[in-house]
Each structure stands twice: as structure tokens, then as C-alpha cells.
Amino acid sequence: PTTQIFALVVKGTNLFAGGWAGVFRSSDNGTSWNPSGSGLPDPQGTLGNVRYLVVSGPNLIALTGTGGQTSGVYLSADDGTTWTEVNIGMLKPDTVVEALVVCSAGLFAGTYGTSTSGSGVYRSTSNGSSWILSGHAGPHGLTALAMSSTNLIAGCEYGIYRSTNDGYTWALSDEGLWSNSVLHGALLVYSTKLFAGTTGGVALSTNNGTSWTSYHLGLPDSNIHALAIGGTYLFVGTDSGVWRRPLSDFGASGTNPPTNLPAVPHNQRISLSWQASTTPNVLYRVYRGLTSGSQYVRVMDSISGTTATDTGLTNGKQYFYVIRAFDSVESANSNEVSAIPLAPDSGWADMRISL
């Protein structure tokens, strides 16, 4: 899609994008896109602005709306083909959904209101079908949510708040912050570390939000709108572009890829094995392509060991593979290998003499 995009999520073999013109779905790794289903608000109206997309259980959740307008929460149980509004028990007329987090305790949504009473944290234990108010996260507008261990963290315009009881009560948690204003969506959990994007740079907590260390020196722009981890770097989106810093500067390291991947061909299948990632407690994903170096498609997921077999292949056709490790983030590719599955050889050659 060429419209402005606010949200991206992967569900199964589909990639979904949400933005000003609604939800789009791609089943070919982003090469082509189609509008996703019926039941969402008119994409030409302000309510058609999709600000958040998440996967909760078997459902895809879309959060729509814009500042000053009633927000909408929509659920799709068929990979975006149809959508149903599920605002039951949730929203007031002057609020929009600004944040969403999925964890073992359920699905939490943070709302931002035009008045003090309009902000709150709602919880769903039914994968988004219905909601109850968990509590209010501070006196000012909520902008971001994250779950760090068993602590629910809420970033607000004037402070970071922490709840240890699924959002029922909150305590201000801003010790060590150089600036306590968290920008929209700018909370990121990586392993045991919690990053916050503020108007005063990046803040890091290693104790689930109890206290913080600020990292603002060296950044040409202190407004941090987005955070992401790729490889061994923390990337931040600012008013003046994207900047990166090694995770080792924060006492962390990225997810290391597996190594030494070979491929062994068989009849309509290819066997793979690899050396484990040096990052502990990871799972593995197998990616396959038909050309070298690009257009990989994930064909196996959540592998706990270091072997896999790709079946149902076409004999005589060349396949390319890479393996990625993942925990909270995905590693870079392993070395690429290729193989061609072949029909079994009978072992006998026809040596008959024709007269």
C-alpha cells in the first residue's frame, strides 16, 4: 500500500498492514497487497484510520480512529476476511486507543482521552471479544503499554506508571528519568530489559520499570518516537531520522544466528541441521526460497532442536534455505544452503542386448 502505515503484524503466512486507508493483507511477503475484508469503518473517514494491529489467540485485532473521534476495536477470526466491532464495555465517546499489549494475563488496551477521566487501561480475557476496565494509568494521557515480566508498564504524557496486579492499581515509576514524557507507542521489552522512548532520549530499566537510566547524549534529536531491535543494535526513530546504537552499550546482546547449516537431498524432501545459536533459550525458524539471497518464505516455526526436514518438495527443483533463531526478537540469517531433491536410484542399469 502507498498510504501512511502505522501498524504491521504477521499472522501465519499473511502479512497485515494498517494505516489511513484501513487494513491490507499480503500473502507473498509484501510483493502485492489487497484490502482486507469487510466490516471495518469507511477507509475514507477518520474512523478508518487503523492505528494498531495485534494477534491474540486465533484472532486479529484492529484498533481504529484518530484524535478527537470515537475509537473502534474490531476483531477478525478469519485472517481479515470479515471484521466485527467489539467495543463492549470499553470506550467513551472522547477516547481513542493508543496502545495494546498481549501477554499471558490477557489482552490490554490503553486509551487516551480528551479529558483526564478519558484515559484508562482495559483488559480482555476473551481475545478481544469483550473488555473490562482494569484501572486508570496516571492523571494524564496514556501513550504506550508494555508487559515486563509480571509488571504492566504504562507510558503517559507526564510519567511512567507500573502495575503489579494487571492494571487494577498503579504507582508512578520515574526514578532516574531525564524526561518522563513517553511518546506514542514507544515502549519495548527485550529479554530482561525495558526501553522507553521519551522527549528526552532513550530510557532503560533493568528492574521491570522500578528505576531508569537515561541515554540521551549523542542523539541529535531527543524525541524518540519508535524503538526496534535488529541483530545486535537498538534502532530509534526520531524527528530527524533513524539512529542506532549497539545493544552491548546497554548491557545486552542481540539474538545470534545459528551457523554451519548443511542441506541433504532425498526423494521429495530435504534434511537440514545446524549448529545452535550461542544465545540461550531460543527457538528456530526455517525459511525457504527459490532464488539465492532473497524472497525467503517461512516454512517451519518454533523448532526447539537443531534439525528439520522439509517435505512435499518437487524432485529436480532447487531450493534455498536459511535458519533464524528467535526469542523476543529474530536473529539474522544463518549461512544459505541449497539442495535439489531427487527420485531414488534403483541401482540397476538396463544392459539387455537388442538383436
Tab-separated table of C-alpha atoms in Angstrom, residues 42-325:
chain	number	residue	atom	x	y	z
A	42	ASP	CA	-15.064	3.522	5.734
A	43	PRO	CA	-11.336	3.902	4.921
A	44	GLN	CA	-12.026	7.417	3.615
A	45	GLY	CA	-13.325	8.562	7.020
A	46	THR	CA	-11.434	9.392	10.202
A	47	LEU	CA	-12.550	6.135	11.836
A	48	GLY	CA	-10.952	4.148	9.013
A	49	ASN	CA	-7.505	5.048	10.347
A	50	VAL	CA	-6.062	1.765	11.708
A	51	ARG	CA	-3.561	2.636	14.420
A	52	TYR	CA	-2.821	-0.821	15.865
A	53	LEU	CA	-2.856	-4.457	14.727
A	54	VAL	CA	-2.152	-7.412	17.009
A	55	VAL	CA	-2.700	-11.157	17.048
A	56	SER	CA	-4.477	-12.514	20.125
A	57	GLY	CA	-5.039	-16.264	20.072
A	58	PRO	CA	-6.804	-17.123	16.800
A	59	ASN	CA	-7.993	-13.530	16.308
A	60	LEU	CA	-6.628	-10.485	14.542
A	61	ILE	CA	-7.431	-7.240	16.387
A	62	ALA	CA	-7.562	-3.841	14.659
A	63	LEU	CA	-7.815	-0.584	16.576
A	64	THR	CA	-9.162	2.336	14.581
A	65	GLY	CA	-9.816	6.039	14.998
A	66	THR	CA	-7.978	9.325	15.354
A	67	GLY	CA	-7.650	12.146	17.859
A	68	GLY	CA	-10.970	13.631	18.964
A	69	GLN	CA	-13.029	10.840	17.397
A	70	THR	CA	-14.624	7.734	18.845
A	71	SER	CA	-12.270	4.788	18.547
A	72	GLY	CA	-13.240	1.390	17.255
A	73	VAL	CA	-11.977	-2.061	18.210
A	74	TYR	CA	-12.534	-4.693	15.534
A	75	LEU	CA	-11.958	-8.438	15.573
A	76	SER	CA	-11.385	-10.831	12.686
A	77	ALA	CA	-11.484	-14.589	13.249
A	78	ASP	CA	-10.821	-15.438	9.572
A	79	ASP	CA	-7.486	-13.734	8.795
A	80	GLY	CA	-9.020	-10.395	7.886
A	81	THR	CA	-11.773	-11.578	5.559
A	82	THR	CA	-14.526	-10.187	7.806
A	83	TRP	CA	-14.484	-7.893	10.833
A	84	THR	CA	-16.801	-7.368	13.809
A	85	GLU	CA	-16.811	-4.373	16.151
A	86	VAL	CA	-16.059	-5.448	19.746
A	87	ASN	CA	-16.206	-2.297	21.870
A	88	ILE	CA	-18.297	-3.990	24.569
A	89	GLY	CA	-17.575	-2.375	27.937
A	90	MET	CA	-14.644	-0.394	26.676
A	91	LEU	CA	-14.703	3.084	25.186
A	92	LYS	CA	-16.088	6.513	25.939
A	93	PRO	CA	-17.055	8.959	23.182
A	94	ASP	CA	-13.945	11.126	23.631
A	95	THR	CA	-11.274	8.396	23.667
A	96	VAL	CA	-9.060	6.622	21.182
A	97	VAL	CA	-6.967	3.508	21.617
A	98	GLU	CA	-3.278	4.368	21.651
A	99	ALA	CA	-1.643	1.183	22.914
A	100	LEU	CA	-2.118	-2.554	23.020
A	101	VAL	CA	-0.188	-5.434	24.553
A	102	VAL	CA	-0.798	-9.198	24.518
A	103	CYS	CA	0.500	-11.347	27.365
A	104	SER	CA	-0.372	-14.441	29.377
A	105	ALA	CA	-2.775	-12.419	31.560
A	106	GLY	CA	-4.833	-11.374	28.545
A	107	LEU	CA	-5.090	-8.533	26.077
A	108	PHE	CA	-4.643	-4.992	27.441
A	109	ALA	CA	-5.656	-1.799	25.649
A	110	GLY	CA	-4.651	1.694	26.681
A	111	THR	CA	-6.930	4.607	25.817
A	112	TYR	CA	-6.170	8.289	25.520
A	113	GLY	CA	-8.940	10.743	26.319
A	114	THR	CA	-9.548	14.416	25.707
A	115	SER	CA	-10.232	14.730	29.418
A	116	THR	CA	-8.454	13.326	32.470
A	117	SER	CA	-11.165	10.717	33.001
A	118	GLY	CA	-10.862	9.513	29.422
A	119	SER	CA	-7.594	7.619	29.851
A	120	GLY	CA	-7.619	4.079	31.138
A	121	VAL	CA	-6.415	0.510	30.745
A	122	TYR	CA	-8.904	-2.119	29.649
A	123	ARG	CA	-8.443	-5.878	29.780
A	124	SER	CA	-9.868	-8.692	27.688
A	125	THR	CA	-9.593	-12.365	28.601
A	126	SER	CA	-11.559	-13.403	25.516
A	127	ASN	CA	-9.033	-12.470	22.799
A	128	GLY	CA	-10.715	-9.099	22.321
A	129	SER	CA	-14.389	-10.123	22.264
A	130	SER	CA	-15.255	-8.143	25.423
A	131	TRP	CA	-13.458	-5.738	27.778
A	132	ILE	CA	-13.447	-4.575	31.389
A	133	LEU	CA	-11.779	-1.503	32.885
A	134	SER	CA	-8.653	-2.508	34.802
A	135	GLY	CA	-7.832	0.933	36.121
A	136	HIS	CA	-6.557	4.380	35.269
A	137	ALA	CA	-2.879	4.746	34.452
A	138	GLY	CA	-1.910	8.111	35.885
A	139	PRO	CA	-3.566	11.506	35.654
A	140	HIS	CA	-2.613	12.268	32.054
A	141	GLY	CA	-2.966	10.723	28.615
A	142	LEU	CA	-1.751	7.164	28.181
A	143	THR	CA	0.532	6.724	25.154
A	144	ALA	CA	2.142	3.264	25.415
A	145	LEU	CA	1.808	-0.120	27.129
A	146	ALA	CA	4.255	-2.967	27.740
A	147	MET	CA	4.444	-6.091	29.876
A	148	SER	CA	7.809	-6.555	31.606
A	149	SER	CA	7.897	-9.848	33.492
A	150	THR	CA	4.695	-9.654	35.564
A	151	ASN	CA	4.619	-5.838	35.607
A	152	LEU	CA	2.296	-3.883	33.334
A	153	ILE	CA	4.017	-0.647	32.287
A	154	ALA	CA	2.108	2.407	31.051
A	155	GLY	CA	3.852	5.303	29.371
A	156	CYS	CA	1.969	8.595	29.698
A	157	GLU	CA	2.396	12.201	28.684
A	158	TYR	CA	3.653	13.068	32.171
A	159	GLY	CA	5.126	9.940	33.644
A	160	ILE	CA	5.659	6.193	33.519
A	161	TYR	CA	3.402	4.074	35.729
A	162	ARG	CA	3.737	0.477	36.878
A	163	SER	CA	1.112	-2.034	37.952
A	164	THR	CA	1.822	-5.357	39.643
A	165	ASN	CA	-1.824	-6.508	39.656
A	166	ASP	CA	-2.889	-6.490	35.986
A	167	GLY	CA	-3.726	-2.802	35.908
A	168	TYR	CA	-6.029	-2.506	38.925
A	169	THR	CA	-3.711	-0.117	40.767
A	170	TRP	CA	-0.778	1.966	39.549
A	171	ALA	CA	2.301	3.644	41.007
A	172	LEU	CA	4.447	6.373	39.449
A	173	SER	CA	7.771	4.903	38.356
A	174	ASP	CA	10.075	7.656	37.080
A	175	GLU	CA	13.231	7.362	39.205
A	176	GLY	CA	16.240	8.255	37.040
A	177	LEU	CA	14.283	9.552	34.055
A	178	TRP	CA	15.788	12.591	32.352
A	179	SER	CA	12.378	13.247	30.786
A	180	ASN	CA	9.210	11.494	31.939
A	181	SER	CA	7.065	12.095	28.846
A	182	VAL	CA	6.714	8.870	26.829
A	183	LEU	CA	5.828	9.268	23.156
A	184	HIS	CA	3.103	7.232	21.463
A	185	GLY	CA	3.876	3.513	21.305
A	186	ALA	CA	7.481	3.960	22.461
A	187	LEU	CA	7.924	1.101	24.942
A	188	LEU	CA	9.954	-2.001	24.051
A	189	VAL	CA	10.718	-5.126	26.092
A	190	TYR	CA	13.807	-7.126	25.182
A	191	SER	CA	14.676	-10.090	27.399
A	192	THR	CA	15.047	-8.600	30.906
A	193	LYS	CA	15.398	-5.015	29.671
A	194	LEU	CA	12.695	-2.398	29.188
A	195	PHE	CA	13.312	0.550	26.842
A	196	ALA	CA	11.233	3.739	26.747
A	197	GLY	CA	11.244	6.423	24.075
A	198	THR	CA	10.760	9.825	25.689
A	199	THR	CA	11.048	13.506	24.796
A	200	GLY	CA	14.471	13.339	26.445
A	201	GLY	CA	16.014	10.367	24.640
A	202	VAL	CA	16.057	6.658	25.426
A	203	ALA	CA	15.472	5.364	28.958
A	204	LEU	CA	16.409	1.859	30.102
A	205	SER	CA	15.126	-0.148	33.058
A	206	THR	CA	16.654	-3.448	34.124
A	207	ASN	CA	14.248	-3.995	37.039
A	208	ASN	CA	10.859	-4.037	35.292
A	209	GLY	CA	10.304	-0.299	35.440
A	210	THR	CA	11.191	0.352	39.084
A	211	SER	CA	14.059	2.702	38.128
A	212	TRP	CA	15.572	4.041	34.908
A	213	THR	CA	18.822	5.132	33.281
A	214	SER	CA	18.670	7.799	30.576
A	215	TYR	CA	20.663	7.661	27.325
A	216	HIS	CA	20.294	10.995	25.582
A	217	LEU	CA	23.863	12.182	24.971
A	218	GLY	CA	24.952	11.929	21.335
A	219	LEU	CA	21.472	11.903	19.868
A	220	PRO	CA	20.882	14.884	17.541
A	221	ASP	CA	17.190	14.722	18.373
A	222	SER	CA	15.839	13.765	21.777
A	223	ASN	CA	12.253	12.935	20.704
A	224	ILE	CA	12.149	9.120	20.430
A	225	HIS	CA	9.005	8.012	18.575
A	226	ALA	CA	9.861	4.363	17.838
A	227	LEU	CA	12.125	1.596	19.123
A	228	ALA	CA	13.201	-1.658	17.477
A	229	ILE	CA	15.925	-4.255	17.883
A	230	GLY	CA	17.613	-5.720	14.834
A	231	GLY	CA	20.621	-8.014	15.051
A	232	THR	CA	22.918	-6.540	17.687
A	233	TYR	CA	21.581	-2.963	17.548
A	234	LEU	CA	18.867	-0.847	19.141
A	235	PHE	CA	17.249	1.363	16.487
A	236	VAL	CA	15.349	4.532	17.371
A	237	GLY	CA	13.077	6.667	15.221
A	238	THR	CA	13.364	10.419	15.841
A	239	ASP	CA	12.187	13.675	14.289
A	240	SER	CA	15.406	13.686	12.265
A	241	GLY	CA	15.593	10.076	11.098
A	242	VAL	CA	16.650	6.651	12.371
A	243	TRP	CA	19.668	6.146	14.630
A	244	ARG	CA	21.240	3.025	16.054
A	245	ARG	CA	23.457	2.027	18.973
A	246	PRO	CA	24.995	-1.368	19.851
A	247	LEU	CA	22.966	-3.356	22.352
A	248	SER	CA	26.210	-4.060	24.190
A	249	ASP	CA	26.192	-0.390	25.258
A	250	PHE	CA	23.079	-1.219	27.257
A	251	GLY	CA	24.494	-4.424	28.705
A	252	ALA	CA	22.573	-6.556	26.215
A	253	SER	CA	23.294	-8.527	23.068
A	254	GLY	CA	21.126	-9.423	20.125
A	255	THR	CA	19.907	-12.873	19.202
A	256	ASN	CA	22.778	-14.650	17.466
A	257	PRO	CA	22.033	-16.692	14.329
A	258	PRO	CA	22.672	-20.429	14.038
A	259	THR	CA	25.710	-21.494	11.991
A	260	ASN	CA	27.134	-24.348	9.894
A	261	LEU	CA	23.912	-25.196	8.062
A	262	PRO	CA	24.136	-28.049	5.511
A	263	ALA	CA	21.332	-29.480	3.355
A	264	VAL	CA	20.965	-33.143	2.368
A	265	PRO	CA	18.583	-34.016	-0.518
A	266	HIS	CA	16.254	-37.024	-0.545
A	267	ASN	CA	13.211	-38.104	-2.520
A	268	GLN	CA	10.782	-35.119	-2.336
A	269	ARG	CA	12.387	-33.851	0.865
A	270	ILE	CA	15.493	-32.078	2.143
A	271	SER	CA	17.074	-32.615	5.567
A	272	LEU	CA	18.608	-29.667	7.419
A	273	SER	CA	20.808	-29.482	10.501
A	274	TRP	CA	22.703	-26.603	12.089
A	275	GLN	CA	24.871	-25.546	14.980
A	276	ALA	CA	22.853	-23.948	17.765
A	277	SER	CA	22.780	-20.219	18.359
A	278	THR	CA	25.051	-19.020	21.151
A	279	THR	CA	22.048	-17.126	22.562
A	280	PRO	CA	20.403	-19.351	25.202
A	281	ASN	CA	16.769	-20.439	25.258
A	282	VAL	CA	15.927	-19.747	21.629
A	283	LEU	CA	13.700	-21.465	19.084
A	284	TYR	CA	14.324	-21.710	15.347
A	285	ARG	CA	12.527	-20.884	12.107
A	286	VAL	CA	13.221	-22.409	8.687
A	287	TYR	CA	12.980	-20.141	5.645
A	288	ARG	CA	12.907	-21.411	2.047
A	289	GLY	CA	13.362	-19.629	-1.269
A	290	LEU	CA	13.513	-20.473	-4.950
A	291	THR	CA	16.292	-17.979	-5.720
A	292	SER	CA	19.503	-17.292	-3.867
A	293	GLY	CA	19.657	-14.446	-1.380
A	294	SER	CA	16.060	-13.223	-1.220
A	295	GLN	CA	12.330	-13.961	-1.257
A	296	TYR	CA	12.505	-16.421	1.627
A	297	VAL	CA	9.217	-17.800	2.964
A	298	ARG	CA	8.913	-19.209	6.485
A	299	VAL	CA	8.034	-22.907	6.188
A	300	MET	CA	8.679	-24.147	9.743
A	301	ASP	CA	8.396	-22.384	13.085
A	302	SER	CA	9.150	-22.850	16.804
A	303	ILE	CA	11.684	-25.668	16.363
A	304	SER	CA	13.355	-26.465	19.671
A	305	GLY	CA	16.109	-28.719	18.287
A	306	THR	CA	18.746	-28.263	15.605
A	307	THR	CA	17.346	-30.464	12.820
A	308	ALA	CA	14.411	-30.212	10.446
A	309	THR	CA	13.097	-31.892	7.302
A	310	ASP	CA	11.209	-30.024	4.588
A	311	THR	CA	8.816	-32.408	2.845
A	312	GLY	CA	6.448	-32.411	-0.127
A	313	LEU	CA	9.041	-30.936	-2.486
A	314	THR	CA	9.354	-31.319	-6.253
A	315	ASN	CA	12.169	-33.582	-7.404
A	316	GLY	CA	14.645	-31.855	-9.694
A	317	LYS	CA	13.865	-28.363	-8.391
A	318	GLN	CA	16.470	-26.319	-6.496
A	319	TYR	CA	15.543	-24.948	-3.055
A	320	PHE	CA	17.453	-22.426	-0.934
A	321	TYR	CA	17.355	-22.324	2.884
A	322	VAL	CA	18.352	-20.166	5.849
A	323	ILE	CA	17.644	-20.657	9.554
A	324	ARG	CA	16.892	-17.890	12.070
A	325	ALA	CA	16.897	-18.094	15.850
